[in-house]
Amino acid sequence: MIAYRAMLDVPRELVQHVARLLRAERRAVGTRSGTRALTCFYQALLVLVWFRKGEDKTTLGAGFGVSRATAYRYVAEAVRVLAAQAPTLHEALARVAGEGWSHVILDGKLFDTDRVAETTMSVKGETIDAWYSGKHRDFGANIQAVMRPDGLPIWTSEAMPGHLHDLTCAQQLDVTGALYWAASELHLPALADSGYEGAGQGIHTPYKQPADGRRLAVDNRTYNAVLRSMRCRGERGFAILTGRWRSLRHSTASPRRTGDTVRAALHLTHFEYRYLPESC
């Protein structure tokens, strides 16, 4: 194996921030000094290389002088620690409302994973692959996210099986309930695409084209145009995450862990955008 020098385009402050979180975790679990192969700083650096470049963990471990198993364990530990820093949905909504934003944007995305053998029963009573999305024709985990009007993601959900529709995921995760609360108590409505049609009060979706082929009324077309112009910035949310953190583009781990990985990347994104709460 040949070694070579490389650069990592993340600020040193981010490495130090992750190292501080890992140091606190080691103290919490009672890790004795000198018993780990890497210091907190170099573990943080290893983890950020994985997030930023999506490196194979065997190669990544070799580059840091640790075994494949240790590299996997270090990444899993850091993902758990970082994911725990992400805000709850109610906290995120209350903060956005307090900052004076007029609305939030709800969207969902299928995060690509390896093929999974788990099966489930469809609404038609047929046996189907639980993590296969017919819409995307691929295996993956459905992640729901809420974005500010400028596109910055403020919250991401647990992973849901890829065969489920966005509205079903939002309902089962009680995202819709939190958004009802935000609309009524915080005067913070949510905008969403047609996949959330019927979500309920406070979640605005476009009018669909009539099934009989008639054109929408002028008022409805105008409403859709305004909604589309306000919602389009929300498309940046997932692009910010997957564009910056390449490990999110494809996962070889259990798809149920995808939610933690995305939340960990969300915390890293909030650090780079200086959007962490003061307690951090």
CSV table of C-alpha atoms in Angstrom, one decimal:
chain,number,residue,atom,x,y,z
A,1,MET,CA,0.0,0.0,0.0
A,2,ILE,CA,1.4,3.4,-1.0
A,3,ALA,CA,0.9,6.5,1.2
A,4,TYR,CA,0.5,10.0,-0.2
A,5,ARG,CA,-0.1,13.5,1.2
A,6,ALA,CA,-3.6,14.9,0.9
A,7,MET,CA,-5.6,18.0,2.0
A,8,LEU,CA,-8.9,18.1,3.7
A,9,ASP,CA,-11.0,21.1,2.9
A,10,VAL,CA,-12.7,21.6,6.4
A,11,PRO,CA,-11.8,24.3,8.8
A,12,ARG,CA,-9.5,23.3,11.7
A,13,GLU,CA,-12.1,24.7,14.1
A,14,LEU,CA,-14.5,22.0,13.0
A,15,VAL,CA,-11.9,19.3,13.7
A,16,GLN,CA,-11.4,20.8,17.2
A,17,HIS,CA,-15.2,21.0,17.8
A,18,VAL,CA,-15.7,17.3,16.9
A,19,ALA,CA,-12.6,16.4,19.0
A,20,ARG,CA,-14.2,18.2,22.0
A,21,LEU,CA,-17.4,16.3,21.6
A,22,LEU,CA,-15.4,13.0,21.4
A,23,ARG,CA,-13.4,13.9,24.5
A,24,ALA,CA,-16.6,14.5,26.4
A,25,GLU,CA,-17.9,11.2,25.3
A,26,ARG,CA,-14.7,9.4,26.4
A,27,ARG,CA,-15.0,11.0,29.8
A,28,ALA,CA,-18.7,10.0,30.1
A,29,VAL,CA,-18.0,6.4,29.4
A,30,GLY,CA,-14.8,6.3,31.6
A,31,THR,CA,-12.2,5.7,28.9
A,32,ARG,CA,-8.8,5.7,30.5
A,33,SER,CA,-6.0,7.9,29.1
A,34,GLY,CA,-3.7,6.2,26.7
A,35,THR,CA,-6.0,3.3,25.9
A,36,ARG,CA,-7.1,4.4,22.5
A,37,ALA,CA,-5.1,4.0,19.3
A,38,LEU,CA,-5.9,7.6,18.2
A,39,THR,CA,-6.3,10.9,20.2
A,40,CYS,CA,-9.6,12.7,20.1
A,41,PHE,CA,-8.2,15.1,17.5
A,42,TYR,CA,-7.0,12.4,15.1
A,43,GLN,CA,-10.2,10.4,15.6
A,44,ALA,CA,-12.1,13.6,14.7
A,45,LEU,CA,-9.9,14.0,11.6
A,46,LEU,CA,-10.5,10.4,10.5
A,47,VAL,CA,-14.2,10.9,10.9
A,48,LEU,CA,-14.3,14.1,8.9
A,49,VAL,CA,-12.2,12.5,6.1
A,50,TRP,CA,-14.9,9.8,5.9
A,51,PHE,CA,-17.8,12.3,5.9
A,52,ARG,CA,-16.2,14.6,3.4
A,53,LYS,CA,-14.7,12.1,1.0
A,54,GLY,CA,-16.7,8.9,1.6
A,55,GLU,CA,-13.4,6.9,1.9
A,56,ASP,CA,-13.4,3.1,2.2
A,57,LYS,CA,-13.0,2.5,5.9
A,58,THR,CA,-10.3,-0.1,5.4
A,59,THR,CA,-8.1,2.3,3.4
A,60,LEU,CA,-9.0,5.1,5.8
A,61,GLY,CA,-7.9,3.0,8.8
A,62,ALA,CA,-4.6,2.2,7.1
A,63,GLY,CA,-4.0,5.8,6.4
A,64,PHE,CA,-4.3,6.6,10.2
A,65,GLY,CA,-2.5,3.5,11.3
A,66,VAL,CA,-5.5,1.6,12.8
A,67,SER,CA,-7.3,-1.6,11.8
A,68,ARG,CA,-10.4,-1.8,9.7
A,69,ALA,CA,-12.5,-2.7,12.8
A,70,THR,CA,-11.1,0.2,14.7
A,71,ALA,CA,-11.9,2.6,11.8
A,72,TYR,CA,-15.5,1.3,11.7
A,73,ARG,CA,-15.8,1.7,15.5
A,74,TYR,CA,-14.4,5.2,15.5
A,75,VAL,CA,-16.8,6.3,12.8
A,76,ALA,CA,-19.8,4.7,14.4
A,77,GLU,CA,-19.0,6.4,17.7
A,78,ALA,CA,-18.6,9.8,16.2
A,79,VAL,CA,-21.8,9.5,14.2
A,80,ARG,CA,-23.7,8.6,17.4
A,81,VAL,CA,-22.1,11.6,19.3
A,82,LEU,CA,-22.7,14.1,16.5
A,83,ALA,CA,-26.3,12.9,15.8
A,84,ALA,CA,-27.1,13.5,19.5
A,85,GLN,CA,-26.2,17.2,19.0
A,86,ALA,CA,-28.9,17.7,16.4
A,87,PRO,CA,-32.0,19.7,17.6
A,88,THR,CA,-35.5,18.1,18.0
A,89,LEU,CA,-38.1,19.2,15.5
A,90,HIS,CA,-39.9,21.4,18.0
A,91,GLU,CA,-36.7,23.1,19.0
A,92,ALA,CA,-35.8,23.7,15.4
A,93,LEU,CA,-39.3,25.2,14.6
A,94,ALA,CA,-39.3,27.4,17.6
A,95,ARG,CA,-35.9,28.8,16.7
A,96,VAL,CA,-36.9,29.5,13.2
A,97,ALA,CA,-40.0,31.3,14.4
A,98,GLY,CA,-38.0,33.3,16.9
A,99,GLU,CA,-35.6,34.4,14.1
A,100,GLY,CA,-38.6,35.9,12.3
A,101,TRP,CA,-38.8,33.6,9.3
A,102,SER,CA,-42.2,33.5,7.6
A,103,HIS,CA,-42.4,29.8,6.9
A,104,VAL,CA,-40.5,26.5,6.6
A,105,ILE,CA,-40.2,23.9,3.8
A,106,LEU,CA,-40.9,20.2,4.2
A,107,ASP,CA,-39.3,17.7,1.8
A,108,GLY,CA,-38.2,14.1,1.6
A,109,LYS,CA,-35.3,12.3,-0.1
A,110,LEU,CA,-34.3,8.7,-0.7
A,111,PHE,CA,-30.8,8.1,0.5
A,112,ASP,CA,-29.1,5.4,-1.7
A,113,THR,CA,-28.1,2.2,0.1
A,114,ASP,CA,-27.0,-1.3,-0.9
A,115,ARG,CA,-29.7,-3.8,-1.6
A,116,VAL,CA,-31.5,-5.1,1.5
A,117,ALA,CA,-33.3,-8.4,1.8
A,118,GLU,CA,-35.9,-7.3,4.3
A,119,THR,CA,-39.5,-7.7,3.0
A,120,THR,CA,-42.8,-6.3,4.0
A,121,MET,CA,-46.5,-6.5,3.0
A,122,SER,CA,-47.8,-3.8,0.5
A,123,VAL,CA,-51.2,-2.2,0.8
A,124,LYS,CA,-52.3,-4.7,-1.9
A,125,GLY,CA,-51.3,-7.6,0.3
A,126,GLU,CA,-48.2,-8.5,-1.8
A,127,THR,CA,-44.7,-9.2,-0.5
A,128,ILE,CA,-42.3,-6.5,-1.5
A,129,ASP,CA,-38.8,-5.3,-0.6
A,130,ALA,CA,-39.2,-2.9,2.4
A,131,TRP,CA,-36.3,-0.6,1.3
A,132,TYR,CA,-37.0,-0.5,-2.4
A,133,SER,CA,-38.6,2.7,-3.8
A,134,GLY,CA,-40.7,2.1,-6.9
A,135,LYS,CA,-40.6,5.8,-7.6
A,136,HIS,CA,-36.8,6.0,-7.7
A,137,ARG,CA,-36.3,2.4,-8.7
A,138,ASP,CA,-33.6,2.0,-6.2
A,139,PHE,CA,-33.0,0.8,-2.6
A,140,GLY,CA,-32.7,3.4,0.0
A,141,ALA,CA,-33.9,5.1,3.2
A,142,ASN,CA,-36.5,7.8,3.2
A,143,ILE,CA,-35.4,10.8,5.2
A,144,GLN,CA,-37.7,13.8,5.9
A,145,ALA,CA,-36.3,17.2,6.4
A,146,VAL,CA,-37.4,20.7,7.3
A,147,MET,CA,-35.6,23.7,5.8
A,148,ARG,CA,-35.6,27.4,6.4
A,149,PRO,CA,-36.9,29.6,3.5
A,150,ASP,CA,-33.2,30.2,2.4
A,151,GLY,CA,-32.7,26.4,2.0
A,152,LEU,CA,-30.6,25.7,5.1
A,153,PRO,CA,-31.8,22.4,6.6
A,154,ILE,CA,-32.7,22.8,10.3
A,155,TRP,CA,-33.9,19.2,11.1
A,156,THR,CA,-33.8,15.7,9.6
A,157,SER,CA,-35.7,12.6,10.6
A,158,GLU,CA,-35.1,9.0,11.4
A,159,ALA,CA,-34.7,6.6,8.5
A,160,MET,CA,-37.9,5.1,7.1
A,161,PRO,CA,-38.2,2.2,4.6
A,162,GLY,CA,-37.8,3.3,1.0
A,163,HIS,CA,-41.1,1.8,-0.1
A,164,LEU,CA,-43.1,4.4,1.9
A,165,HIS,CA,-44.4,7.6,0.4
A,166,ASP,CA,-43.3,11.0,1.9
A,167,LEU,CA,-46.7,11.7,3.4
A,168,THR,CA,-46.8,8.3,5.1
A,169,CYS,CA,-43.3,8.9,6.5
A,170,ALA,CA,-44.2,12.3,7.8
A,171,GLN,CA,-47.3,11.0,9.5
A,172,GLN,CA,-45.7,8.0,11.1
A,173,LEU,CA,-42.8,10.2,12.4
A,174,ASP,CA,-45.3,12.8,13.7
A,175,VAL,CA,-43.7,15.5,11.5
A,176,THR,CA,-47.2,16.6,10.5
A,177,GLY,CA,-48.3,17.0,14.1
A,178,ALA,CA,-45.3,19.2,14.9
A,179,LEU,CA,-46.0,21.3,11.8
A,180,TYR,CA,-49.6,21.7,12.8
A,181,TRP,CA,-48.4,23.0,16.2
A,182,ALA,CA,-45.9,25.4,14.5
A,183,ALA,CA,-48.7,26.8,12.2
A,184,SER,CA,-51.2,27.3,15.0
A,185,GLU,CA,-48.9,28.4,17.9
A,186,LEU,CA,-45.9,30.0,16.1
A,187,HIS,CA,-47.7,31.3,13.0
A,188,LEU,CA,-45.1,29.3,11.0
A,189,PRO,CA,-46.8,27.5,8.1
A,190,ALA,CA,-45.0,24.8,6.0
A,191,LEU,CA,-44.7,24.5,2.2
A,192,ALA,CA,-44.5,21.1,0.6
A,193,ASP,CA,-44.7,19.5,-2.8
A,194,SER,CA,-47.7,17.5,-4.2
A,195,GLY,CA,-46.4,14.3,-2.4
A,196,TYR,CA,-47.8,15.7,0.8
A,197,GLU,CA,-51.3,16.4,-0.6
A,198,GLY,CA,-53.8,15.9,2.2
A,199,ALA,CA,-51.3,16.5,5.0
A,200,GLY,CA,-53.6,18.9,6.8
A,201,GLN,CA,-53.9,22.4,8.0
A,202,GLY,CA,-50.8,24.5,8.0
A,203,ILE,CA,-49.0,22.4,5.4
A,204,HIS,CA,-49.5,24.0,2.0
A,205,THR,CA,-49.3,21.9,-1.2
A,206,PRO,CA,-50.0,22.8,-4.9
A,207,TYR,CA,-53.3,22.1,-6.6
A,208,LYS,CA,-53.1,19.0,-8.9
A,209,GLN,CA,-54.1,19.0,-12.5
A,210,PRO,CA,-57.8,17.8,-12.8
A,211,ALA,CA,-58.0,14.1,-13.8
A,212,ASP,CA,-60.4,14.9,-16.7
A,213,GLY,CA,-57.7,16.9,-18.4
A,214,ARG,CA,-59.2,20.4,-17.8
A,215,ARG,CA,-56.8,23.2,-17.1
A,216,LEU,CA,-56.6,24.5,-13.5
A,217,ALA,CA,-58.5,27.7,-12.8
A,218,VAL,CA,-56.4,30.9,-13.0
A,219,ASP,CA,-56.5,31.4,-9.3
A,220,ASN,CA,-55.2,27.9,-8.7
A,221,ARG,CA,-52.4,28.3,-11.3
A,222,THR,CA,-51.3,31.5,-9.7
A,223,TYR,CA,-51.3,29.9,-6.2
A,224,ASN,CA,-49.1,27.1,-7.6
A,225,ALA,CA,-46.7,29.5,-9.2
A,226,VAL,CA,-46.3,31.5,-6.0
A,227,LEU,CA,-46.0,28.3,-3.9
A,228,ARG,CA,-43.4,26.9,-6.3
A,229,SER,CA,-41.3,30.2,-6.2
A,230,MET,CA,-41.2,30.1,-2.4
A,231,ARG,CA,-40.7,26.4,-2.1
A,232,CYS,CA,-37.9,26.0,-4.6
A,233,ARG,CA,-35.2,27.2,-2.3
A,234,GLY,CA,-35.9,24.3,-0.1
A,235,GLU,CA,-34.5,22.0,-2.7
A,236,ARG,CA,-31.1,23.3,-1.6
A,237,GLY,CA,-31.4,21.6,1.8
A,238,PHE,CA,-30.6,18.1,0.7
A,239,ALA,CA,-28.1,19.4,-1.9
A,240,ILE,CA,-26.2,21.2,0.9
A,241,LEU,CA,-25.9,17.9,2.8
A,242,THR,CA,-25.1,15.5,0.0
A,243,GLY,CA,-22.9,18.0,-1.9
A,244,ARG,CA,-20.7,18.7,1.1
A,245,TRP,CA,-20.6,15.3,2.8
A,246,ARG,CA,-20.1,12.6,0.2
A,247,SER,CA,-20.5,9.7,2.6
A,248,LEU,CA,-24.3,10.4,2.4
A,249,ARG,CA,-24.4,9.7,-1.4
A,250,HIS,CA,-24.4,5.9,-0.9
A,251,SER,CA,-24.4,3.8,2.3
A,252,THR,CA,-23.2,0.2,2.6
A,253,ALA,CA,-24.3,0.0,6.3
A,254,SER,CA,-27.8,-0.9,7.6
A,255,PRO,CA,-30.2,1.6,6.1
A,256,ARG,CA,-31.7,2.1,9.6
A,257,ARG,CA,-28.5,3.9,10.5
A,258,THR,CA,-28.9,6.4,7.8
A,259,GLY,CA,-31.0,8.7,10.0
A,260,ASP,CA,-28.1,9.1,12.5
A,261,THR,CA,-25.6,9.6,9.7
A,262,VAL,CA,-27.7,12.4,8.2
A,263,ARG,CA,-28.3,14.0,11.5
A,264,ALA,CA,-24.5,13.9,12.2
A,265,ALA,CA,-23.9,15.6,8.8
A,266,LEU,CA,-26.6,18.2,9.7
A,267,HIS,CA,-24.7,19.1,12.9
A,268,LEU,CA,-21.5,19.5,10.9
A,269,THR,CA,-23.3,21.7,8.4
A,270,HIS,CA,-24.7,23.9,11.2
A,271,PHE,CA,-21.2,24.4,12.5
A,272,GLU,CA,-19.9,25.5,9.1
A,273,TYR,CA,-22.9,27.8,8.7
A,274,ARG,CA,-22.5,29.1,12.2
A,275,TYR,CA,-25.9,28.0,13.1
A,276,LEU,CA,-25.2,26.1,16.3
A,277,PRO,CA,-27.1,27.1,19.5
A,278,GLU,CA,-25.1,29.0,22.0
A,279,SER,CA,-24.8,26.0,24.3
A,280,CYS,CA,-22.6,24.3,21.7
